[in-house]
Amino acid sequence: MAKDYDVVIVGSGASGGMAAYILCKAGVKCLMLEAGPMADLDRHKTLKAVYELPYRGFNKPGRFPHITQASEFDANMWIDEKANPYSYPENDPYYWVRIRMVGGKTLRWGRASWRLSNYEFKCKDHDGFGENWPVDLAELSPFYDRVEPIFKVSGRNEGWAQMPDGKLILDDSRDSTSIERFKAAAAKLGVPTSKPRRSTGTLASSVNLLLPEALATGNLTIVPNAIVREIGVDSNTGLVNAVHFLDRRSKREFSVPAKYLMLGASTLESTRLMLNSRSRIHPNGLANSSGVLGHYLFDQFYVKNTVVAIVPEARGGKGPRTLMGGAGYIPRFTNLKHTDLNFIRGYAYDFHSGGTPNAELIPAYGEQLVKQLADLQGAAFSMTTMGEGLPRYENKVSIHPALKDAWGIPCLHIEQKYTDNEFNMAKHAMETGAAAMEGAGFEVLAKHWEMVPPGESIHELGTCRMGADPKKSVLNKWNQAHDVKNLFVLDGSSFASGGAQNPTLTILALTMRASEYLIAQRKKGSV
Amino acid sequence: MKRRSALGSLIGVGVAAQTPPSSNAPRTEDNVKLDTSTHEAVADAKPKFFSEQQFKTLTRLCGAILPAVNGRPSANEAGVPEFLDFLLAESPTARQVLYSQGLDQLDVNARQLHNKAFASTNAAEAAEHLKPLTAKWTWAAPKDLLAKFLRDAKNDILRASMNSRAWAEASGGRRGAGVNTYWEVID
Ligand SMILES: Cc1cc2nc3c(=O)[nH]c(=O)nc-3n(C[C@H](O)[C@H](O)[C@H](O)COP(=O)(O)OP(=O)(O)OC[C@H]3O[C@@H](n4cnc5c(N)ncnc54)[C@H](O)[C@@H]3O)c2cc1C
């Protein structure tokens, strides 16, 4: 029999997990519906040698056409692409990377944890493109301040406007001398450098940092294997009144009443669900009177290993122990003031000292190759570029007219293309990175500016954006739908722009804020 | 060259060495872990994909790309041709075509230039056909079919060698092989 919950939460990743964490601790009874299974980390994780795997670590060919991150070790963790298809235009592939499991993608994320700055929140004021967010850094800072300690983010505050300071575990580790040299060369080019900023701990997932505390309140019920397929609305008010879902294993259908709904199914899944929830009162999809639901899809473009160089003194393992090792981060530095560059906005880099260059980069084979690899062991210095993709109306998702997943739920058609702004930025990143490496006295082994296909950075954002104007946005500044006041969309689909920073810390802060807003409004009886 | 760094070099720059996480459930009397072997270690796999001639060409190519050096097994000792035969049989058509045509092309070139099969070439002769592997790296795959095939084959041969049981045994056993966390099927 259907039970009575105050709030239904869809998804158990960063956004769903944080919603449960805040709401349950405030005494709100929550039901969490999660499409994937619950992993038993003792039973489902074992140690294996790569030669024990049937494909020697290559993975079953064709199993993951779009998930380049999947290895044969963790193959069972990623979404089954055959059961969960989507489409894209023939020549514009989109790589949609998903994990369906309690914990979502936080089971596997890289944990880079950056705040957005007012260069993102107030981007339109700055360069005239796109829309401002209806929130700014000052409003979001108190929430970032609380999220960072939960995720034990380490890093270094620098006092830079484009890289807001945080409540960090101070990383005051000494840089290796190769990093010191690189930093000095970058500084000569006007390029700032800092430490990485990362959530720490062995897991750093909603599964260990958010859900246990929420469960401990007795206010959270998690139902794994519950695939939400549609949101029901009251035909008079247009408000959400039910959630319809299926058992992933048996396909049996269920419905549960919903007073408030918080969607955290991840960027494109939440939008898919809303587009699939058409009704007389919401004919173009739930809360879509603006017509922008599905539009303004963007992400960060990645140029992996933009520049790979060799630190000459490290060849043959000859350098001192303090020469190699460590990593760093370069925040956006372009267009902070007016410039005449051929692109707007900017990009960030991750850089690493150490490791051996990929054998592919070495123009040799046989004994020669083995010798060179031995000589270069531990001598590599590399940079990866993460650039801001611009939100454009024409980059969008829509419901495919025929394609359905294994549960009969209509699938997405995804259209996203990079344009000259991103291409010019990537070329600039390559040249600047190579100049910094050369300035440091490193030998550039390879450089390129070709980005991975859209989606592959796993920072898909937008399609249900927030904004001050209900005609141009789906959500208000509280992640609450303009049209449907008991619906909140918490994940990255709410972003109006994204900068070059990894988005999860902002997803967590926005969710914390939206959840507390809901608690306050419920108390007042005004939602 | 140590096993881990070699593996890292194939996977890419900056990849941290794979440290095994702390052990799973403690071993007790009723939680016994028995040593087992693998199919490849005890039996010959049934050939599935390459023709006899292609297999010979591939074997010669494996010998050229990764000979036995510094106490590590060669690609052939690591059973790479047999493994690639299996992998290719399961691969998407485009990859199958690349391998088939690439191997055939090597053979045709060798017969034209040296009047013998690529499989019978000596080191100097083989080197003439493997020149594309000494070209500077570009992000985009080479347009020339043979060059593209050789680039992919080089990566596959190295990876399949270093991920083999033979390589692990030469690198200190199971741990030397890059032990990692494996996610079992859930459900
Ligand atoms: C390899 C990797 C590295 C990453 N590195 C970083 C990084 O360094 N820094 C960073 O900021 N971000 C990183 N990310 C991205 C980060 O993981 C995501 O931004 C974050 O997890 C998003 O949270 P979410 O709640 O929106 O979605 P998710 O964490 O994906 O959770 C969504 C959940 O909703 C469930 N769901 C989906 N559809 C339905 C449905 N219809 N019904 C019920 N449940 C549903 C899913 O099963 C999933 O569990 C990385 C991701 C990956 C995979």
Coordinates of N, CA and C in Angstrom, one line a residue, chain B:
Chain B
M1 N 62.6 -2.1 -16.9 CA 61.3 -1.3 -16.8 C 60.4 -2.1 -15.9
K2 N 59.8 -1.4 -15.0 CA 58.9 -2.1 -14.0 C 57.6 -2.3 -14.6
R3 N 56.9 -3.4 -14.2 CA 55.6 -3.7 -14.8 C 54.6 -2.5 -14.7
R4 N 54.5 -1.9 -13.5 CA 53.5 -0.9 -13.3 C 53.7 0.3 -14.2
S5 N 54.9 0.7 -14.3 CA 55.2 1.9 -15.1 C 54.9 1.6 -16.5
A6 N 55.2 0.4 -16.9 CA 55.0 0.0 -18.3 C 53.5 0.0 -18.6
L7 N 52.7 -0.5 -17.7 CA 51.3 -0.5 -17.8 C 50.8 0.9 -17.9
G8 N 51.3 1.8 -16.9 CA 50.9 3.2 -16.9 C 51.2 3.8 -18.2
S9 N 52.3 3.5 -18.8 CA 52.7 4.2 -20.0 C 51.8 3.9 -21.1
L10 N 51.1 2.7 -21.1 CA 50.2 2.4 -22.1 C 48.8 3.0 -21.9
I11 N 48.5 3.1 -20.6 CA 47.2 3.7 -20.3 C 47.2 5.2 -20.5
G12 N 48.3 5.8 -20.2 CA 48.4 7.2 -20.5 C 49.2 7.9 -19.5
V13 N 49.5 9.1 -19.7 CA 50.4 9.9 -18.9 C 49.6 10.2 -17.6
G14 N 50.4 10.2 -16.5 CA 49.8 10.7 -15.2 C 48.9 9.7 -14.5
V15 N 48.8 8.6 -15.1 CA 47.9 7.6 -14.4 C 48.7 7.1 -13.2
A16 N 48.1 7.2 -12.0 CA 48.7 6.7 -10.8 C 48.9 5.2 -10.8
A17 N 49.9 4.8 -10.2 CA 50.1 3.3 -10.0 C 48.8 2.8 -9.4
Q18 N 48.4 1.6 -9.8 CA 47.1 1.0 -9.2 C 47.4 0.3 -7.9
T19 N 47.0 0.9 -6.9 CA 47.3 0.3 -5.6 C 46.1 -0.5 -5.2
P20 N 46.3 -1.7 -4.8 CA 45.2 -2.5 -4.4 C 44.6 -2.0 -3.1
P21 N 43.3 -1.8 -3.0 CA 42.7 -1.3 -1.8 C 42.9 -2.4 -0.7
S22 N 42.6 -1.9 0.6 CA 42.7 -2.9 1.7 C 41.9 -4.1 1.4
S23 N 42.3 -5.2 2.0 CA 41.8 -6.5 1.6 C 40.3 -6.6 1.9
N24 N 39.6 -7.5 1.2 CA 38.2 -7.7 1.4 C 38.0 -8.4 2.7
A25 N 36.9 -9.1 2.8 CA 36.6 -9.8 4.1 C 37.8 -10.6 4.6
P26 N 38.0 -10.6 5.9 CA 39.2 -11.4 6.4 C 39.0 -12.9 6.1
R27 N 40.1 -13.5 6.0 CA 40.1 -15.0 5.7 C 39.8 -15.7 7.0
T28 N 38.9 -16.6 7.0 CA 38.6 -17.4 8.1 C 38.5 -18.8 7.6
E29 N 38.3 -19.8 8.5 CA 38.3 -21.2 8.1 C 37.2 -21.4 7.0
D30 N 36.1 -20.8 7.1 CA 35.1 -21.1 6.1 C 35.1 -20.0 5.0
N31 N 36.0 -19.1 5.0 CA 36.1 -18.2 3.9 C 37.5 -18.4 3.2
V32 N 37.5 -19.6 2.5 CA 38.8 -20.0 2.0 C 39.0 -19.4 0.6
K33 N 40.2 -19.0 0.3 CA 40.5 -18.6 -1.1 C 41.4 -19.5 -1.7
L34 N 41.0 -20.3 -2.7 CA 41.9 -21.2 -3.3 C 42.5 -20.6 -4.6
D35 N 43.8 -21.0 -4.8 CA 44.4 -20.5 -6.0 C 43.8 -21.2 -7.3
T36 N 43.6 -20.5 -8.3 CA 43.0 -21.1 -9.5 C 43.9 -20.7 -10.7
S37 N 43.7 -21.2 -11.8 CA 44.4 -20.9 -13.0 C 43.5 -20.3 -14.1
T38 N 44.0 -20.0 -15.2 CA 43.1 -19.4 -16.3 C 43.1 -20.3 -17.5
H39 N 42.1 -20.2 -18.3 CA 41.9 -21.0 -19.5 C 43.2 -21.0 -20.4
E40 N 43.6 -19.7 -20.6 CA 44.8 -19.5 -21.5 C 46.1 -20.2 -21.0
A41 N 46.1 -20.3 -19.6 CA 47.4 -20.9 -19.1 C 47.4 -22.4 -19.2
V42 N 46.3 -23.0 -19.5 CA 46.3 -24.5 -19.5 C 45.9 -25.1 -20.8
A43 N 45.4 -24.3 -21.7 CA 44.9 -24.9 -23.0 C 45.1 -23.9 -24.1
D44 N 45.0 -24.5 -25.4 CA 45.1 -23.7 -26.6 C 43.7 -23.2 -26.9
A45 N 43.6 -21.9 -27.3 CA 42.3 -21.4 -27.7 C 42.1 -21.8 -29.2
K46 N 40.8 -22.0 -29.5 CA 40.4 -22.4 -30.9 C 40.6 -21.1 -31.8
P47 N 41.3 -21.2 -32.9 CA 41.4 -20.0 -33.7 C 40.0 -19.6 -34.3
K48 N 39.8 -18.3 -34.4 CA 38.5 -17.9 -34.8 C 38.4 -16.9 -35.9
F49 N 39.5 -16.1 -36.1 CA 39.3 -14.9 -37.0 C 40.3 -14.9 -38.1
F50 N 41.6 -14.9 -37.9 CA 42.5 -14.7 -38.9 C 42.7 -15.9 -39.8
S51 N 43.0 -15.6 -41.1 CA 43.4 -16.8 -42.0 C 44.8 -17.2 -41.5
E52 N 45.2 -18.4 -42.0 CA 46.5 -18.9 -41.6 C 47.6 -17.9 -41.9
Q53 N 47.5 -17.4 -43.1 CA 48.5 -16.4 -43.6 C 48.5 -15.2 -42.7
Q54 N 47.3 -14.7 -42.4 CA 47.3 -13.4 -41.6 C 47.8 -13.7 -40.2
F55 N 47.6 -14.9 -39.7 CA 48.1 -15.2 -38.4 C 49.6 -15.2 -38.4
K56 N 50.2 -15.7 -39.5 CA 51.7 -15.8 -39.6 C 52.2 -14.3 -39.6
T57 N 51.5 -13.5 -40.4 CA 52.0 -12.1 -40.5 C 51.9 -11.4 -39.2
L58 N 50.8 -11.7 -38.5 CA 50.6 -11.0 -37.2 C 51.7 -11.5 -36.2
T59 N 52.0 -12.8 -36.3 CA 53.0 -13.3 -35.4 C 54.4 -12.6 -35.6
R60 N 54.7 -12.4 -36.9 CA 55.9 -11.7 -37.3 C 55.9 -10.3 -36.8
L61 N 54.7 -9.7 -36.9 CA 54.6 -8.3 -36.5 C 54.7 -8.2 -34.9
C62 N 54.1 -9.1 -34.2 CA 54.3 -9.1 -32.8 C 55.7 -9.3 -32.4
G63 N 56.5 -10.1 -33.1 CA 57.9 -10.3 -32.8 C 58.7 -9.1 -33.0
A64 N 58.3 -8.3 -34.0 CA 59.0 -7.0 -34.3 C 58.7 -6.0 -33.3
I65 N 57.4 -5.9 -32.9 CA 57.0 -4.8 -32.0 C 57.4 -5.0 -30.6
L66 N 57.3 -6.2 -30.1 CA 57.7 -6.5 -28.7 C 58.5 -7.8 -28.6
P67 N 59.8 -7.7 -28.9 CA 60.7 -8.9 -28.7 C 60.9 -9.1 -27.2
A68 N 61.5 -10.2 -26.8 CA 61.8 -10.4 -25.4 C 63.0 -9.5 -25.0
V69 N 62.8 -8.7 -24.0 CA 63.8 -7.7 -23.6 C 63.9 -7.7 -22.1
N70 N 65.0 -7.6 -21.5 CA 65.2 -7.4 -20.1 C 64.4 -8.4 -19.3
G71 N 64.4 -9.7 -19.7 CA 63.8 -10.7 -18.9 C 62.3 -10.7 -19.0
R72 N 61.7 -9.8 -19.8 CA 60.2 -9.9 -20.0 C 59.9 -10.7 -21.2
P73 N 58.8 -11.4 -21.2 CA 58.5 -12.2 -22.4 C 58.2 -11.4 -23.6
S74 N 58.4 -12.0 -24.8 CA 58.0 -11.3 -26.0 C 56.5 -11.3 -26.2
A75 N 56.0 -10.6 -27.1 CA 54.5 -10.6 -27.4 C 54.1 -12.0 -27.7
N76 N 54.9 -12.7 -28.5 CA 54.6 -14.0 -28.9 C 54.6 -15.0 -27.7
E77 N 55.5 -14.8 -26.8 CA 55.5 -15.7 -25.6 C 54.3 -15.4 -24.8
A78 N 53.8 -14.2 -24.9 CA 52.7 -13.8 -24.1 C 51.4 -14.2 -24.7
G79 N 51.5 -14.9 -25.8 CA 50.3 -15.4 -26.5 C 49.4 -14.4 -27.1
V80 N 50.1 -13.3 -27.6 CA 49.3 -12.2 -28.1 C 48.6 -12.5 -29.4
P81 N 49.3 -13.1 -30.4 CA 48.6 -13.4 -31.6 C 47.3 -14.2 -31.4
E82 N 47.4 -15.2 -30.5 CA 46.1 -16.0 -30.2 C 45.1 -15.1 -29.5
F83 N 45.5 -14.3 -28.6 CA 44.6 -13.4 -27.9 C 43.9 -12.4 -28.9
L84 N 44.7 -11.8 -29.8 CA 44.2 -10.9 -30.7 C 43.2 -11.5 -31.7
D85 N 43.5 -12.8 -32.0 CA 42.6 -13.5 -32.9 C 41.2 -13.6 -32.2
F86 N 41.2 -13.9 -31.0 CA 39.9 -13.9 -30.2 C 39.3 -12.5 -30.1
L87 N 40.1 -11.5 -29.8 CA 39.6 -10.2 -29.6 C 39.0 -9.7 -30.9
L88 N 39.7 -9.9 -32.0 CA 39.2 -9.4 -33.3 C 37.9 -10.1 -33.7
A89 N 37.8 -11.4 -33.4 CA 36.6 -12.1 -33.7 C 35.4 -11.5 -33.1
E90 N 35.6 -10.8 -32.0 CA 34.4 -10.2 -31.2 C 34.3 -8.7 -31.5
S91 N 35.2 -8.2 -32.3 CA 35.3 -6.7 -32.5 C 34.3 -6.2 -33.5
P92 N 34.0 -4.9 -33.5 CA 33.1 -4.4 -34.5 C 33.8 -4.5 -35.9
T93 N 32.9 -4.5 -36.9 CA 33.4 -4.8 -38.3 C 34.5 -3.9 -38.7
A94 N 34.4 -2.6 -38.4 CA 35.4 -1.6 -38.9 C 36.8 -2.1 -38.4
R95 N 36.9 -2.5 -37.2 CA 38.2 -2.9 -36.6 C 38.6 -4.2 -37.3
Q96 N 37.7 -5.1 -37.5 CA 38.1 -6.4 -38.2 C 38.6 -6.1 -39.6
V97 N 38.0 -5.2 -40.3 CA 38.4 -4.8 -41.7 C 39.8 -4.2 -41.6
L98 N 40.0 -3.3 -40.6 CA 41.4 -2.7 -40.5 C 42.4 -3.7 -40.3
Y99 N 42.2 -4.6 -39.4 CA 43.2 -5.7 -39.1 C 43.4 -6.6 -40.3
S100 N 42.4 -7.0 -40.9 CA 42.5 -7.9 -42.1 C 43.2 -7.2 -43.2
Q101 N 42.8 -6.0 -43.5 CA 43.4 -5.3 -44.7 C 44.8 -4.9 -44.3
G102 N 45.1 -4.5 -43.1 CA 46.4 -4.1 -42.7 C 47.4 -5.3 -42.8
L103 N 47.0 -6.4 -42.3 CA 47.9 -7.6 -42.4 C 48.1 -8.0 -43.8
D104 N 47.0 -8.0 -44.6 CA 47.2 -8.4 -46.0 C 48.1 -7.4 -46.7
Q105 N 48.0 -6.2 -46.4 CA 48.8 -5.1 -47.1 C 50.3 -5.3 -46.7
L106 N 50.6 -5.6 -45.5 CA 52.0 -5.9 -45.1 C 52.5 -7.0 -45.9
D107 N 51.7 -8.1 -46.1 CA 52.2 -9.2 -46.8 C 52.4 -8.9 -48.3
V108 N 51.4 -8.2 -48.9 CA 51.6 -7.8 -50.3 C 52.8 -7.0 -50.5
N109 N 53.0 -6.0 -49.6 CA 54.2 -5.1 -49.7 C 55.5 -6.0 -49.6
A110 N 55.5 -6.9 -48.7 CA 56.7 -7.7 -48.5 C 57.0 -8.6 -49.8
R111 N 55.9 -9.1 -50.3 CA 56.1 -9.9 -51.5 C 56.6 -9.1 -52.7
Q112 N 56.1 -7.9 -52.8 CA 56.5 -7.0 -53.9 C 58.0 -6.6 -53.7
L113 N 58.3 -6.2 -52.5 CA 59.7 -5.7 -52.3 C 60.7 -6.7 -52.1
H114 N 60.3 -7.8 -51.4 CA 61.4 -8.8 -51.1 C 61.1 -10.1 -51.6
N115 N 60.0 -10.2 -52.3 CA 59.7 -11.5 -52.9 C 59.5 -12.6 -51.9
K116 N 59.0 -12.2 -50.8 CA 58.7 -13.3 -49.7 C 57.6 -12.7 -48.8
A117 N 57.0 -13.7 -48.1 CA 55.9 -13.3 -47.2 C 56.5 -12.4 -46.1
F118 N 55.7 -11.5 -45.5 CA 56.1 -10.7 -44.4 C 56.6 -11.6 -43.3
A119 N 55.9 -12.7 -43.1 CA 56.2 -13.6 -42.0 C 57.7 -14.1 -42.1
S120 N 58.3 -14.1 -43.3 CA 59.6 -14.6 -43.5 C 60.7 -13.5 -43.6
T121 N 60.3 -12.3 -43.4 CA 61.3 -11.2 -43.5 C 62.2 -11.2 -42.3
N122 N 63.5 -10.7 -42.6 CA 64.4 -10.6 -41.4 C 64.2 -9.2 -40.9
A123 N 64.9 -8.8 -39.8 CA 64.7 -7.6 -39.1 C 64.8 -6.4 -40.1
A124 N 65.8 -6.3 -40.9 CA 66.1 -5.2 -41.8 C 64.9 -5.1 -42.8
E125 N 64.5 -6.2 -43.3 CA 63.4 -6.2 -44.3 C 62.1 -5.7 -43.7
A126 N 61.8 -6.3 -42.5 CA 60.6 -5.9 -41.8 C 60.6 -4.4 -41.5
A127 N 61.7 -3.9 -41.1 CA 61.8 -2.5 -40.8 C 61.3 -1.6 -41.9
E128 N 61.6 -2.0 -43.1 CA 61.2 -1.1 -44.3 C 59.6 -1.0 -44.3
H129 N 59.0 -2.0 -43.9 CA 57.5 -2.0 -43.9 C 56.9 -1.4 -42.7
L130 N 57.7 -1.2 -41.6 CA 57.2 -0.7 -40.4 C 57.6 0.8 -40.2
K131 N 58.0 1.4 -41.2 CA 58.4 2.8 -41.1 C 57.4 3.7 -40.6
P132 N 56.1 3.5 -40.9 CA 55.1 4.4 -40.3 C 55.1 4.5 -38.8
L133 N 55.7 3.4 -38.2 CA 55.7 3.4 -36.7 C 56.8 4.4 -36.2
T134 N 57.6 4.9 -37.1 CA 58.7 5.8 -36.6 C 58.3 7.3 -37.0
A135 N 57.1 7.4 -37.4 CA 56.6 8.8 -37.7 C 56.2 9.5 -36.5
K136 N 56.3 10.8 -36.5 CA 55.9 11.6 -35.3 C 54.4 11.5 -35.1
W137 N 54.0 11.4 -33.8 CA 52.6 11.2 -33.4 C 51.7 12.4 -33.8
T138 N 50.6 12.1 -34.3 CA 49.5 13.1 -34.5 C 48.3 12.7 -33.8
W139 N 47.5 13.6 -33.4 CA 46.2 13.3 -32.7 C 45.3 12.5 -33.7
A140 N 45.1 13.0 -34.9 CA 44.3 12.3 -35.8 C 45.0 11.1 -36.3
A141 N 44.2 10.0 -36.4 CA 44.8 8.8 -36.9 C 45.3 9.0 -38.3
P142 N 46.4 8.3 -38.7 CA 46.9 8.5 -40.1 C 45.8 8.1 -41.1
K143 N 45.9 8.8 -42.3 CA 44.9 8.5 -43.3 C 45.2 7.1 -44.0
D144 N 46.5 6.9 -44.2 CA 47.0 5.7 -44.9 C 46.6 4.5 -44.1
L145 N 46.0 3.5 -44.8 CA 45.5 2.3 -44.1 C 46.5 1.5 -43.3
L146 N 47.7 1.3 -43.9 CA 48.7 0.5 -43.3 C 49.2 1.3 -42.0
A147 N 49.4 2.6 -42.2 CA 49.9 3.4 -41.0 C 48.9 3.3 -39.9
K148 N 47.7 3.4 -40.2 CA 46.6 3.4 -39.2 C 46.6 2.1 -38.5
F149 N 46.7 1.0 -39.3 CA 46.7 -0.3 -38.8 C 47.9 -0.5 -37.8
L150 N 49.0 -0.1 -38.3 CA 50.2 -0.3 -37.5 C 50.2 0.4 -36.1
R151 N 49.6 1.6 -36.2 CA 49.5 2.4 -35.0 C 48.6 1.7 -33.9
D152 N 47.5 1.2 -34.4 CA 46.5 0.5 -33.5 C 47.1 -0.8 -33.1
A153 N 47.8 -1.5 -34.0 CA 48.3 -2.8 -33.7 C 49.4 -2.7 -32.6
K154 N 50.2 -1.7 -32.8 CA 51.3 -1.4 -31.8 C 50.7 -1.3 -30.4
N155 N 49.7 -0.5 -30.3 CA 49.0 -0.3 -28.9 C 48.5 -1.6 -28.4
D156 N 47.8 -2.3 -29.3 CA 47.1 -3.6 -28.9 C 48.1 -4.6 -28.4
I157 N 49.2 -4.7 -29.2 CA 50.2 -5.7 -29.0 C 50.9 -5.5 -27.6
L158 N 51.2 -4.2 -27.4 CA 51.9 -3.9 -26.1 C 51.0 -4.2 -25.0
R159 N 49.8 -3.7 -25.1 CA 48.8 -3.8 -24.0 C 48.5 -5.3 -23.7
A160 N 48.3 -6.1 -24.8 CA 47.9 -7.5 -24.6 C 49.1 -8.2 -24.0
S161 N 50.3 -7.8 -24.3 CA 51.5 -8.4 -23.7 C 51.6 -8.1 -22.3
M162 N 51.6 -6.9 -21.9 CA 51.8 -6.4 -20.6 C 50.7 -6.9 -19.6
N163 N 49.5 -7.2 -20.2 CA 48.4 -7.6 -19.4 C 48.3 -9.2 -19.4
S164 N 49.3 -9.8 -19.8 CA 49.2 -11.3 -19.9 C 49.8 -11.9 -18.6
R165 N 49.4 -13.2 -18.4 CA 49.9 -13.9 -17.3 C 51.4 -14.1 -17.4
A166 N 51.9 -14.3 -18.6 CA 53.4 -14.5 -18.8 C 54.1 -13.3 -18.3
W167 N 53.6 -12.2 -18.6 CA 54.3 -10.9 -18.2 C 54.2 -10.8 -16.7
A168 N 53.1 -11.1 -16.1 CA 52.9 -11.0 -14.7 C 53.9 -11.9 -14.0
E169 N 54.0 -13.1 -14.5 CA 54.9 -14.1 -13.9 C 56.4 -13.6 -13.9
A170 N 56.7 -12.9 -15.0 CA 58.1 -12.3 -15.1 C 58.2 -11.1 -14.2
S171 N 57.1 -10.6 -13.7 CA 57.2 -9.3 -13.0 C 56.9 -9.5 -11.5
G172 N 57.0 -10.8 -11.0 CA 56.8 -11.0 -9.6 C 55.4 -11.5 -9.2
G173 N 54.7 -12.1 -10.2 CA 53.5 -12.8 -9.9 C 52.2 -11.9 -9.9
R174 N 51.2 -12.3 -9.2 CA 49.9 -11.7 -9.3 C 49.9 -10.2 -9.0
R175 N 50.6 -9.8 -8.0 CA 50.6 -8.4 -7.7 C 51.4 -7.6 -8.7
G176 N 52.4 -8.2 -9.3 CA 53.2 -7.5 -10.3 C 52.3 -7.3 -11.5
A177 N 51.2 -7.9 -11.6 CA 50.4 -7.8 -12.8 C 49.4 -6.6 -12.8
G178 N 49.5 -5.8 -11.7 CA 48.5 -4.7 -11.7 C 47.2 -5.2 -11.1
V179 N 47.2 -5.7 -9.9 CA 46.0 -6.1 -9.3 C 45.1 -4.9 -9.1
N180 N 43.8 -5.0 -9.3 CA 42.9 -3.9 -9.2 C 41.5 -4.3 -8.7
T181 N 40.7 -3.3 -8.3 CA 39.4 -3.7 -7.8 C 38.5 -4.0 -9.0
Y182 N 37.9 -5.2 -8.9 CA 37.0 -5.7 -9.9 C 35.5 -5.6 -9.4
W183 N 34.7 -5.0 -10.2 CA 33.3 -4.9 -9.8 C 32.5 -6.2 -10.3
E184 N 32.0 -6.9 -9.4 CA 31.2 -8.1 -9.8 C 29.9 -7.7 -10.4
V185 N 29.3 -8.6 -11.1 CA 27.9 -8.3 -11.6 C 27.0 -8.1 -10.5
I186 N 26.2 -7.1 -10.5 CA 25.2 -6.9 -9.4 C 23.9 -7.4 -9.9
D187 N 23.2 -8.1 -9.1 CA 21.9 -8.8 -9.5 C 22.2 -10.1 -10.1

